[in-house]
PDB file of C-alpha atoms in Angstrom:
ATOM      1  CA  ASP P   1      15.260 -26.407   5.074  1.00 84.00           C
ATOM      2  CA  VAL P   2      11.579 -26.778   5.948  1.00 91.00           C
ATOM      3  CA  ASP P   3      12.097 -27.598   9.631  1.00 92.00           C
ATOM      4  CA  LEU P   4      14.388 -24.604  10.109  1.00 94.00           C
ATOM      5  CA  ALA P   5      11.887 -22.326   8.356  1.00 93.00           C
ATOM      6  CA  LYS P   6       9.085 -23.541  10.623  1.00 92.00           C
ATOM      7  CA  LYS P   7      11.218 -22.987  13.708  1.00 93.00           C
ATOM      8  CA  THR P   8      12.206 -19.497  12.559  1.00 94.00           C
ATOM      9  CA  ALA P   9       8.581 -18.565  11.833  1.00 90.00           C
ATOM     10  CA  GLN P  10       7.545 -19.668  15.302  1.00 87.00           C
ATOM     11  CA  GLU P  11      10.415 -17.908  17.070  1.00 89.00           C
ATOM     12  CA  LYS P  12       9.890 -14.643  15.179  1.00 88.00           C
ATOM     13  CA  ASN P  13       6.081 -14.922  15.210  1.00 83.00           C
ATOM     14  CA  LYS P  14       5.989 -14.485  11.453  1.00 88.00           C
ATOM     15  CA  PRO P  15       3.741 -16.260   8.957  1.00 88.00           C
ATOM     16  CA  LEU P  16       5.424 -18.871   6.782  1.00 93.00           C
ATOM     17  CA  ILE P  17       5.207 -19.295   3.025  1.00 94.00           C
ATOM     18  CA  MET P  18       6.303 -22.532   1.396  1.00 95.00           C
ATOM     19  CA  TYR P  19       7.009 -22.003  -2.279  1.00 96.00           C
ATOM     20  CA  PHE P  20       7.079 -25.211  -4.308  1.00 96.00           C
ATOM     21  CA  ARG P  21       8.614 -25.004  -7.770  1.00 95.00           C
ATOM     22  CA  ILE P  22      10.584 -26.918 -10.342  1.00 94.00           C
ATOM     23  CA  ALA P  23      13.458 -24.900 -11.743  1.00 92.00           C
ATOM     24  CA  LYS P  24      13.005 -25.989 -15.355  1.00 92.00           C
ATOM     25  CA  VAL P  25       9.230 -25.409 -15.490  1.00 92.00           C
ATOM     26  CA  ASP P  26       8.463 -22.327 -17.587  1.00 93.00           C
ATOM     27  CA  PHE P  27       5.588 -21.173 -15.365  1.00 92.00           C
ATOM     28  CA  CYS P  28       7.938 -21.131 -12.379  1.00 93.00           C
ATOM     29  CA  LYS P  29      10.635 -19.270 -14.284  1.00 93.00           C
ATOM     30  CA  GLU P  30       8.157 -16.666 -15.486  1.00 92.00           C
ATOM     31  CA  MET P  31       6.571 -16.059 -12.093  1.00 92.00           C
ATOM     32  CA  GLU P  32       9.914 -15.846 -10.321  1.00 92.00           C
ATOM     33  CA  SER P  33      11.362 -13.376 -12.810  1.00 91.00           C
ATOM     34  CA  ASN P  34       8.217 -11.216 -12.760  1.00 88.00           C
ATOM     35  CA  LEU P  35       7.518 -11.217  -9.040  1.00 90.00           C
ATOM     36  CA  PHE P  36      10.412 -12.094  -6.804  1.00 89.00           C
ATOM     37  CA  TYR P  37      12.600  -9.201  -7.922  1.00 89.00           C
ATOM     38  CA  ASP P  38       9.766  -6.684  -7.674  1.00 90.00           C
ATOM     39  CA  GLU P  39      10.406  -4.030  -4.994  1.00 91.00           C
ATOM     40  CA  ASP P  40       6.810  -4.051  -3.703  1.00 91.00           C
ATOM     41  CA  ILE P  41       6.841  -7.835  -3.339  1.00 90.00           C
ATOM     42  CA  ILE P  42      10.234  -7.741  -1.630  1.00 92.00           C
ATOM     43  CA  GLU P  43       8.980  -5.110   0.843  1.00 90.00           C
ATOM     44  CA  GLN P  44       5.839  -7.087   1.719  1.00 87.00           C
ATOM     45  CA  SER P  45       7.840 -10.319   1.963  1.00 90.00           C
ATOM     46  CA  ARG P  46      10.011  -8.966   4.794  1.00 89.00           C
ATOM     47  CA  LYS P  47       7.122  -9.741   7.143  1.00 88.00           C
ATOM     48  CA  TYR P  48       7.240 -13.441   6.247  1.00 92.00           C
ATOM     49  CA  VAL P  49       9.531 -16.425   6.491  1.00 94.00           C
ATOM     50  CA  TRP P  50       9.936 -18.007   3.059  1.00 94.00           C
ATOM     51  CA  VAL P  51      11.214 -21.420   2.123  1.00 95.00           C
ATOM     52  CA  TRP P  52      11.699 -22.599  -1.450  1.00 95.00           C
ATOM     53  CA  ILE P  53      11.337 -26.291  -2.241  1.00 95.00           C
ATOM     54  CA  ASP P  54      12.231 -27.746  -5.618  1.00 95.00           C
ATOM     55  CA  GLY P  55       9.717 -30.532  -6.235  1.00 93.00           C
ATOM     56  CA  GLU P  56      12.068 -32.404  -8.529  1.00 92.00           C
ATOM     57  CA  ILE P  57      15.005 -32.394  -6.116  1.00 93.00           C
ATOM     58  CA  ASP P  58      12.913 -32.896  -2.966  1.00 93.00           C
ATOM     59  CA  GLU P  59      10.066 -35.010  -4.275  1.00 92.00           C
ATOM     60  CA  GLU P  60       9.437 -36.547  -0.853  1.00 93.00           C
ATOM     61  CA  THR P  61       8.606 -33.161   0.695  1.00 94.00           C
ATOM     62  CA  ALA P  62       6.409 -32.215  -2.253  1.00 93.00           C
ATOM     63  CA  ASN P  63       4.461 -35.449  -1.902  1.00 93.00           C
ATOM     64  CA  TYR P  64       4.126 -34.961   1.849  1.00 94.00           C
ATOM     65  CA  TYR P  65       2.485 -31.561   1.326  1.00 93.00           C
ATOM     66  CA  VAL P  66       0.326 -32.913  -1.520  1.00 92.00           C
ATOM     67  CA  ILE P  67       1.460 -30.449  -4.144  1.00 92.00           C
ATOM     68  CA  HIS P  68      -1.026 -30.253  -6.996  1.00 86.00           C
ATOM     69  CA  ALA P  69       0.906 -28.212  -9.572  1.00 90.00           C
ATOM     70  CA  TYR P  70       3.996 -26.089 -10.022  1.00 94.00           C
ATOM     71  CA  PRO P  71       4.350 -23.388  -8.919  1.00 95.00           C
ATOM     72  CA  GLU P  72       2.353 -23.636  -5.679  1.00 95.00           C
ATOM     73  CA  MET P  73       2.483 -21.519  -2.527  1.00 94.00           C
ATOM     74  CA  ILE P  74       1.171 -22.543   0.878  1.00 94.00           C
ATOM     75  CA  PHE P  75       0.545 -19.843   3.483  1.00 92.00           C
ATOM     76  CA  TYR P  76       0.880 -20.804   7.163  1.00 90.00           C
ATOM     77  CA  THR P  77       0.516 -19.133  10.536  1.00 84.00           C
ATOM     78  CA  SER P  78       3.632 -18.878  12.682  1.00 83.00           C
ATOM     79  CA  GLU P  79       2.379 -21.952  14.574  1.00 77.00           C
ATOM     80  CA  GLY P  80       2.229 -24.025  11.392  1.00 83.00           C
ATOM     81  CA  LYS P  81      -1.510 -23.894  10.677  1.00 81.00           C
ATOM     82  CA  GLU P  82      -2.255 -23.869   6.943  1.00 85.00           C
ATOM     83  CA  LEU P  83      -4.280 -20.808   5.940  1.00 84.00           C
ATOM     84  CA  PHE P  84      -4.691 -21.245   2.192  1.00 86.00           C
ATOM     85  CA  ARG P  85      -2.889 -22.130  -1.037  1.00 90.00           C
ATOM     86  CA  GLU P  86      -2.209 -20.480  -4.354  1.00 91.00           C
ATOM     87  CA  ILE P  87      -1.999 -23.199  -6.992  1.00 92.00           C
ATOM     88  CA  GLY P  88      -0.391 -22.250 -10.288  1.00 91.00           C
ATOM     89  CA  MET P  89       0.878 -18.872 -11.428  1.00 90.00           C
ATOM     90  CA  VAL P  90      -0.215 -15.678  -9.718  1.00 90.00           C
ATOM     91  CA  ASP P  91       0.371 -12.112 -10.836  1.00 91.00           C
ATOM     92  CA  LYS P  92       1.689  -9.232  -8.763  1.00 91.00           C
ATOM     93  CA  LYS P  93      -1.765  -7.961  -7.816  1.00 91.00           C
ATOM     94  CA  GLU P  94      -2.864 -11.384  -6.548  1.00 91.00           C
ATOM     95  CA  LEU P  95       0.291 -12.001  -4.533  1.00 91.00           C
ATOM     96  CA  ILE P  96       0.226  -8.529  -2.954  1.00 90.00           C
ATOM     97  CA  LYS P  97      -3.406  -9.148  -1.999  1.00 89.00           C
ATOM     98  CA  ASP P  98      -2.487 -12.483  -0.383  1.00 88.00           C
ATOM     99  CA  LEU P  99       0.451 -10.995   1.508  1.00 88.00           C
ATOM    100  CA  LYS P 100      -1.593  -8.057   2.808  1.00 86.00           C
ATOM    101  CA  LEU P 101      -4.486 -10.322   3.788  1.00 81.00           C
ATOM    102  CA  VAL P 102      -2.309 -12.442   6.048  1.00 83.00           C
ATOM    103  CA  ASP P 103      -0.395  -9.425   7.351  1.00 81.00           C
ATOM    104  CA  GLU P 104      -3.598  -7.581   8.309  1.00 78.00           C
ATOM    105  CA  GLY P 105      -4.751 -10.663  10.175  1.00 77.00           C
ATOM    106  CA  TYR P 106      -1.469 -10.730  12.099  1.00 77.00           C
ATOM    107  CA  CYS P 107      -1.643  -7.002  12.871  1.00 72.00           C
ATOM    108  CA  LYS P 108      -5.143  -7.417  14.285  1.00 81.00           C
ATOM    109  CA  TYR P 109      -4.061 -10.482  16.239  1.00 81.00           C
ATOM    110  CA  ASP P 110      -0.986  -8.729  17.653  1.00 80.00           C
ATOM    111  CA  ASP P 111      -3.082  -5.722  18.689  1.00 85.00           C
ATOM    112  CA  VAL P 112      -5.704  -7.851  20.456  1.00 90.00           C
ATOM    113  CA  LYS P 113      -3.037 -10.006  22.086  1.00 89.00           C
ATOM    114  CA  ALA P 114      -1.150  -6.956  23.395  1.00 90.00           C
ATOM    115  CA  LYS P 115      -4.315  -5.497  24.936  1.00 93.00           C
ATOM    116  CA  TYR P 116      -5.205  -8.822  26.550  1.00 94.00           C
ATOM    117  CA  GLU P 117      -1.703  -9.338  27.979  1.00 94.00           C
ATOM    118  CA  LYS P 118      -1.851  -5.889  29.615  1.00 95.00           C
ATOM    119  CA  ASP P 119      -5.125  -6.790  31.330  1.00 96.00           C
ATOM    120  CA  PRO P 120      -5.386 -10.621  31.469  1.00 94.00           C
ATOM    121  CA  ASP P 121      -8.242 -10.545  33.997  1.00 95.00           C
ATOM    122  CA  ASN P 122     -10.478  -8.625  31.617  1.00 97.00           C
ATOM    123  CA  LEU P 123     -12.899 -11.267  30.308  1.00 97.00           C
ATOM    124  CA  GLU P 124     -14.006  -9.172  27.358  1.00 96.00           C
ATOM    125  CA  LEU P 125     -10.411  -8.798  26.156  1.00 96.00           C
ATOM    126  CA  LYS P 126      -9.783 -12.484  26.795  1.00 97.00           C
ATOM    127  CA  TYR P 127     -12.802 -13.412  24.691  1.00 96.00           C
ATOM    128  CA  GLU P 128     -11.618 -11.096  21.900  1.00 93.00           C
ATOM    129  CA  TYR P 129      -8.223 -12.785  22.116  1.00 94.00           C
ATOM    130  CA  ALA P 130      -9.893 -16.197  21.745  1.00 94.00           C
ATOM    131  CA  SER P 131     -11.729 -14.938  18.655  1.00 90.00           C
ATOM    132  CA  ALA P 132      -8.454 -13.643  17.207  1.00 88.00           C
ATOM    133  CA  LEU P 133      -6.857 -17.050  17.784  1.00 87.00           C
ATOM    134  CA  TYR P 134      -9.701 -18.660  15.855  1.00 86.00           C
ATOM    135  CA  GLU P 135      -9.269 -16.263  12.941  1.00 80.00           C
ATOM    136  CA  MET P 136      -5.553 -17.064  12.864  1.00 77.00           C
ATOM    137  CA  GLY P 137      -6.280 -20.786  12.738  1.00 75.00           C
ATOM    138  CA  GLU P 138      -4.772 -21.435  16.182  1.00 79.00           C
ATOM    139  CA  LEU P 139      -7.591 -23.805  17.095  1.00 84.00           C
ATOM    140  CA  ILE P 140      -5.979 -25.651  20.002  1.00 87.00           C
ATOM    141  CA  ARG P 141      -5.109 -22.407  21.779  1.00 88.00           C
ATOM    142  CA  TYR P 142      -8.560 -21.090  20.861  1.00 92.00           C
ATOM    143  CA  ILE P 143     -10.313 -23.936  22.694  1.00 95.00           C
ATOM    144  CA  GLU P 144      -7.871 -23.716  25.612  1.00 96.00           C
ATOM    145  CA  THR P 145      -8.610 -20.006  25.994  1.00 97.00           C
ATOM    146  CA  LEU P 146     -12.362 -20.583  25.864  1.00 97.00           C
ATOM    147  CA  GLN P 147     -12.048 -23.275  28.535  1.00 97.00           C
ATOM    148  CA  SER P 148     -10.081 -20.826  30.669  1.00 98.00           C
ATOM    149  CA  ILE P 149     -12.829 -18.226  30.231  1.00 98.00           C
ATOM    150  CA  LYS P 150     -15.382 -20.753  31.488  1.00 98.00           C
ATOM    151  CA  GLU P 151     -13.273 -21.306  34.597  1.00 97.00           C
ATOM    152  CA  ASP P 152     -12.906 -17.565  35.183  1.00 97.00           C
ATOM    153  CA  ASP P 153     -16.657 -16.968  34.881  1.00 97.00           C
ATOM    154  CA  ALA P 154     -17.885 -20.294  36.269  1.00 95.00           C
ATOM    155  CA  ASN P 155     -21.267 -18.928  37.411  1.00 95.00           C
ATOM    156  CA  ASN P 156     -21.793 -16.896  34.242  1.00 97.00           C
ATOM    157  CA  THR P 157     -21.790 -13.755  36.359  1.00 96.00           C
ATOM    158  CA  HIS P 158     -20.455 -11.703  33.457  1.00 97.00           C
ATOM    159  CA  GLY P 159     -22.085 -13.692  30.652  1.00 97.00           C
ATOM    160  CA  PHE P 160     -18.839 -15.068  29.272  1.00 98.00           C
ATOM    161  CA  TYR P 161     -19.256 -18.659  30.455  1.00 98.00           C
ATOM    162  CA  THR P 162     -22.172 -19.175  28.068  1.00 98.00           C
ATOM    163  CA  LYS P 163     -20.405 -17.316  25.244  1.00 98.00           C
ATOM    164  CA  ALA P 164     -17.415 -19.627  25.567  1.00 98.00           C
ATOM    165  CA  GLU P 165     -19.559 -22.746  25.962  1.00 98.00           C
ATOM    166  CA  LEU P 166     -21.550 -21.890  22.834  1.00 98.00           C
ATOM    167  CA  ASP P 167     -18.366 -21.390  20.806  1.00 97.00           C
ATOM    168  CA  ILE P 168     -16.873 -24.657  22.063  1.00 98.00           C
ATOM    169  CA  GLY P 169     -20.073 -26.501  21.202  1.00 97.00           C
ATOM    170  CA  PHE P 170     -20.146 -24.978  17.727  1.00 96.00           C
ATOM    171  CA  LYS P 171     -16.543 -26.050  17.137  1.00 94.00           C
ATOM    172  CA  TYR P 172     -17.421 -29.606  18.201  1.00 95.00           C
ATOM    173  CA  MET P 173     -20.434 -29.580  15.894  1.00 95.00           C
ATOM    174  CA  THR P 174     -18.503 -28.396  12.844  1.00 91.00           C
ATOM    175  CA  ASP P 175     -15.777 -30.952  13.571  1.00 90.00           C
ATOM    176  CA  GLY P 176     -18.351 -33.756  13.574  1.00 92.00           C
ATOM    177  CA  SER P 177     -18.259 -34.396  17.333  1.00 95.00           C
ATOM    178  CA  VAL P 178     -22.018 -33.974  17.560  1.00 96.00           C
ATOM    179  CA  GLU P 179     -22.527 -35.725  20.901  1.00 96.00           C
ATOM    180  CA  LYS P 180     -19.965 -33.444  22.576  1.00 97.00           C
ATOM    181  CA  ALA P 181     -21.619 -30.449  20.959  1.00 97.00           C
ATOM    182  CA  LEU P 182     -24.993 -31.510  22.345  1.00 98.00           C
ATOM    183  CA  GLU P 183     -23.530 -31.625  25.857  1.00 98.00           C
ATOM    184  CA  CYS P 184     -22.396 -28.004  25.544  1.00 98.00           C
ATOM    185  CA  PHE P 185     -25.675 -26.755  24.099  1.00 98.00           C
ATOM    186  CA  HIS P 186     -27.833 -28.645  26.605  1.00 98.00           C
ATOM    187  CA  ASN P 187     -25.691 -27.227  29.408  1.00 98.00           C
ATOM    188  CA  ILE P 188     -26.554 -23.698  28.305  1.00 98.00           C
ATOM    189  CA  VAL P 189     -30.270 -24.303  27.709  1.00 98.00           C
ATOM    190  CA  GLU P 190     -30.824 -26.259  30.914  1.00 97.00           C
ATOM    191  CA  ASN P 191     -28.607 -24.309  33.314  1.00 97.00           C
ATOM    192  CA  TYR P 192     -28.659 -20.812  31.799  1.00 98.00           C
ATOM    193  CA  PRO P 193     -32.044 -20.602  29.990  1.00 97.00           C
ATOM    194  CA  ASP P 194     -32.213 -16.813  30.356  1.00 96.00           C
ATOM    195  CA  SER P 195     -28.744 -16.157  28.934  1.00 97.00           C
ATOM    196  CA  ASP P 196     -28.279 -14.379  25.612  1.00 96.00           C
ATOM    197  CA  GLU P 197     -26.810 -17.579  24.178  1.00 97.00           C
ATOM    198  CA  ALA P 198     -29.688 -19.907  25.134  1.00 97.00           C
ATOM    199  CA  PRO P 199     -31.850 -19.347  21.999  1.00 97.00           C
ATOM    200  CA  MET P 200     -28.924 -20.068  19.682  1.00 97.00           C
ATOM    201  CA  ALA P 201     -27.873 -23.052  21.791  1.00 98.00           C
ATOM    202  CA  LEU P 202     -31.372 -24.520  21.424  1.00 98.00           C
ATOM    203  CA  ASN P 203     -31.258 -23.821  17.696  1.00 96.00           C
ATOM    204  CA  TYR P 204     -27.926 -25.650  17.483  1.00 97.00           C
ATOM    205  CA  ILE P 205     -29.443 -28.602  19.354  1.00 98.00           C
ATOM    206  CA  GLY P 206     -31.907 -28.827  16.473  1.00 96.00           C
ATOM    207  CA  ASP P 207     -28.987 -28.721  14.021  1.00 96.00           C
ATOM    208  CA  CYS P 208     -27.281 -31.543  15.901  1.00 96.00           C
ATOM    209  CA  TYR P 209     -30.373 -33.739  15.760  1.00 96.00           C
ATOM    210  CA  ARG P 210     -30.575 -32.999  12.047  1.00 92.00           C
ATOM    211  CA  LEU P 211     -26.968 -34.089  11.603  1.00 93.00           C
ATOM    212  CA  LEU P 212     -27.738 -37.294  13.511  1.00 95.00           C
ATOM    213  CA  GLY P 213     -30.677 -37.998  11.203  1.00 92.00           C
ATOM    214  CA  GLU P 214     -33.236 -37.520  13.985  1.00 94.00           C
ATOM    215  CA  ILE P 215     -35.476 -35.265  11.907  1.00 93.00           C
ATOM    216  CA  ASN P 216     -38.565 -35.297  14.132  1.00 93.00           C
ATOM    217  CA  LYS P 217     -36.452 -34.297  17.129  1.00 96.00           C
ATOM    218  CA  ALA P 218     -34.903 -31.519  15.046  1.00 95.00           C
ATOM    219  CA  ILE P 219     -38.324 -30.149  14.055  1.00 95.00           C
ATOM    220  CA  ASP P 220     -39.579 -30.286  17.639  1.00 96.00           C
ATOM    221  CA  THR P 221     -36.461 -28.461  18.831  1.00 97.00           C
ATOM    222  CA  TYR P 222     -36.750 -25.709  16.221  1.00 96.00           C
ATOM    223  CA  LYS P 223     -40.399 -25.227  17.200  1.00 96.00           C
ATOM    224  CA  GLU P 224     -39.321 -25.057  20.828  1.00 97.00           C
ATOM    225  CA  VAL P 225     -37.077 -22.125  19.911  1.00 97.00           C
ATOM    226  CA  THR P 226     -40.074 -20.169  18.624  1.00 93.00           C
ATOM    227  CA  ASP P 227     -42.181 -21.105  21.659  1.00 95.00           C
ATOM    228  CA  ARG P 228     -39.585 -20.374  24.351  1.00 96.00           C
ATOM    229  CA  TYR P 229     -37.891 -17.393  22.736  1.00 96.00           C
ATOM    230  CA  PRO P 230     -40.537 -15.663  20.555  1.00 94.00           C
ATOM    231  CA  THR P 231     -38.725 -12.308  20.601  1.00 92.00           C
ATOM    232  CA  SER P 232     -35.277 -13.701  19.817  1.00 92.00           C
ATOM    233  CA  ASP P 233     -33.584 -13.036  16.482  1.00 91.00           C
ATOM    234  CA  VAL P 234     -32.977 -16.787  16.277  1.00 94.00           C
ATOM    235  CA  ARG P 235     -36.725 -17.496  16.045  1.00 94.00           C
ATOM    236  CA  GLU P 236     -36.907 -16.600  12.346  1.00 92.00           C
ATOM    237  CA  GLU P 237     -33.945 -18.848  11.544  1.00 92.00           C
ATOM    238  CA  ALA P 238     -35.563 -21.770  13.389  1.00 94.00           C
ATOM    239  CA  GLU P 239     -38.864 -21.251  11.558  1.00 94.00           C
ATOM    240  CA  LYS P 240     -37.076 -21.297   8.200  1.00 92.00           C
ATOM    241  CA  LYS P 241     -35.398 -24.579   9.065  1.00 92.00           C
ATOM    242  CA  VAL P 242     -38.742 -26.199   9.913  1.00 92.00           C
ATOM    243  CA  LYS P 243     -40.170 -25.050   6.569  1.00 91.00           C
ATOM    244  CA  GLN P 244     -37.097 -26.370   4.724  1.00 88.00           C
ATOM    245  CA  ILE P 245     -37.382 -29.794   6.345  1.00 89.00           C
ATOM    246  CA  GLU P 246     -41.134 -30.026   5.745  1.00 84.00           C
ATOM    247  CA  ALA P 247     -40.723 -28.971   2.105  1.00 86.00           C
ATOM    248  CA  PHE P 248     -37.996 -31.565   1.585  1.00 78.00           C
ATOM    249  CA  GLU P 249     -40.076 -34.318   3.180  1.00 76.00           C
ATOM    250  CA  LYS P 250     -43.018 -33.374   0.955  1.00 77.00           C
ATOM    251  CA  VAL P 251     -40.852 -33.718  -2.159  1.00 73.00           C
ATOM    252  CA  VAL P 252     -39.596 -37.115  -0.987  1.00 67.00           C
ATOM    253  CA  LYS P 253     -43.142 -38.357  -0.344  1.00 70.00           C
ATOM    254  CA  GLU P 254     -44.283 -37.164  -3.776  1.00 70.00           C
ATOM    255  CA  PHE P 255     -41.345 -38.934  -5.385  1.00 70.00           C
ATOM    256  CA  TRP P 256     -42.157 -42.262  -3.739  1.00 68.00           C
ATOM    257  CA  LYS P 257     -45.899 -42.210  -4.487  1.00 64.00           C
TER     258      LYS P 257
END
C-alpha cells in the first residue's frame, strides 16, 4: 500500500523506494531473481522502506507516477520528495551505488540535524542544517529555516542574514520567480553593500535582467559588479557574462545583415 509506505517512511525517517514492475515481464523477473535475494542488497535495503507496485494490477497508480518502463524504481526522501529514478534494469553494482548514495546523504543530514538540535541558537549550525535540508530535497523546510535565520540575525550582525537572503533569492530565481528574486538581491546590495554576499547578489541581479530579456540592464549590472567590487572573485564571472552577451549580439547582427 503506497499510502502506508509513505507514512511508515515519514514516521521512521527512512527514505522510500517505490518499485514498479509487471510480474510477467522478463526484465522484472530477471532483476528480481538476481538482486532482491542478494545478501548485500538485503543488508543495504534495511535502511529503506520499500513498496512494490504491479503496473498491470494497479495501473492507476503507475499512471499517476508516470512510469516510463518496467521495471522502474523511484527514490524518495522520508518526506516524500522525489530524488531520482532508475528506469529499466539495473545490476547489483548500480543498485548498491544508488542505495549508498541516498544513505550517505541521510547520514550527513542526521549528523548535521543532531548538532543543530543540541545548539539551536548557533547560527552557523542552523545554516548548515538549512543546507542539509536543501541537499535532501526538503525545500519547504529549507526556505522556512532560512527565513528563521533572517529573523535571528535581523541586522546581519553575524553575516547570516545576507547568506540566507542570497540563498532565498537564488531559489526564487531558479524557480522562475524572478521579480521575487530581484527583491532579495536588491535588499542585499542596497542595505548591506559591504557584506560578503553583495557582489554575488549584484551579479544575480544581472542574471535576473537577462532572464527578463532586459539585456542592456544586464550588461550594465555586470559592469557595475566589476566597478564596485574589483577585488571580488565574482568580478571575473561578471566580465565573462558581458563578453558572452556581446559576442552573441555580434553574431545576431551579422546574421541579419
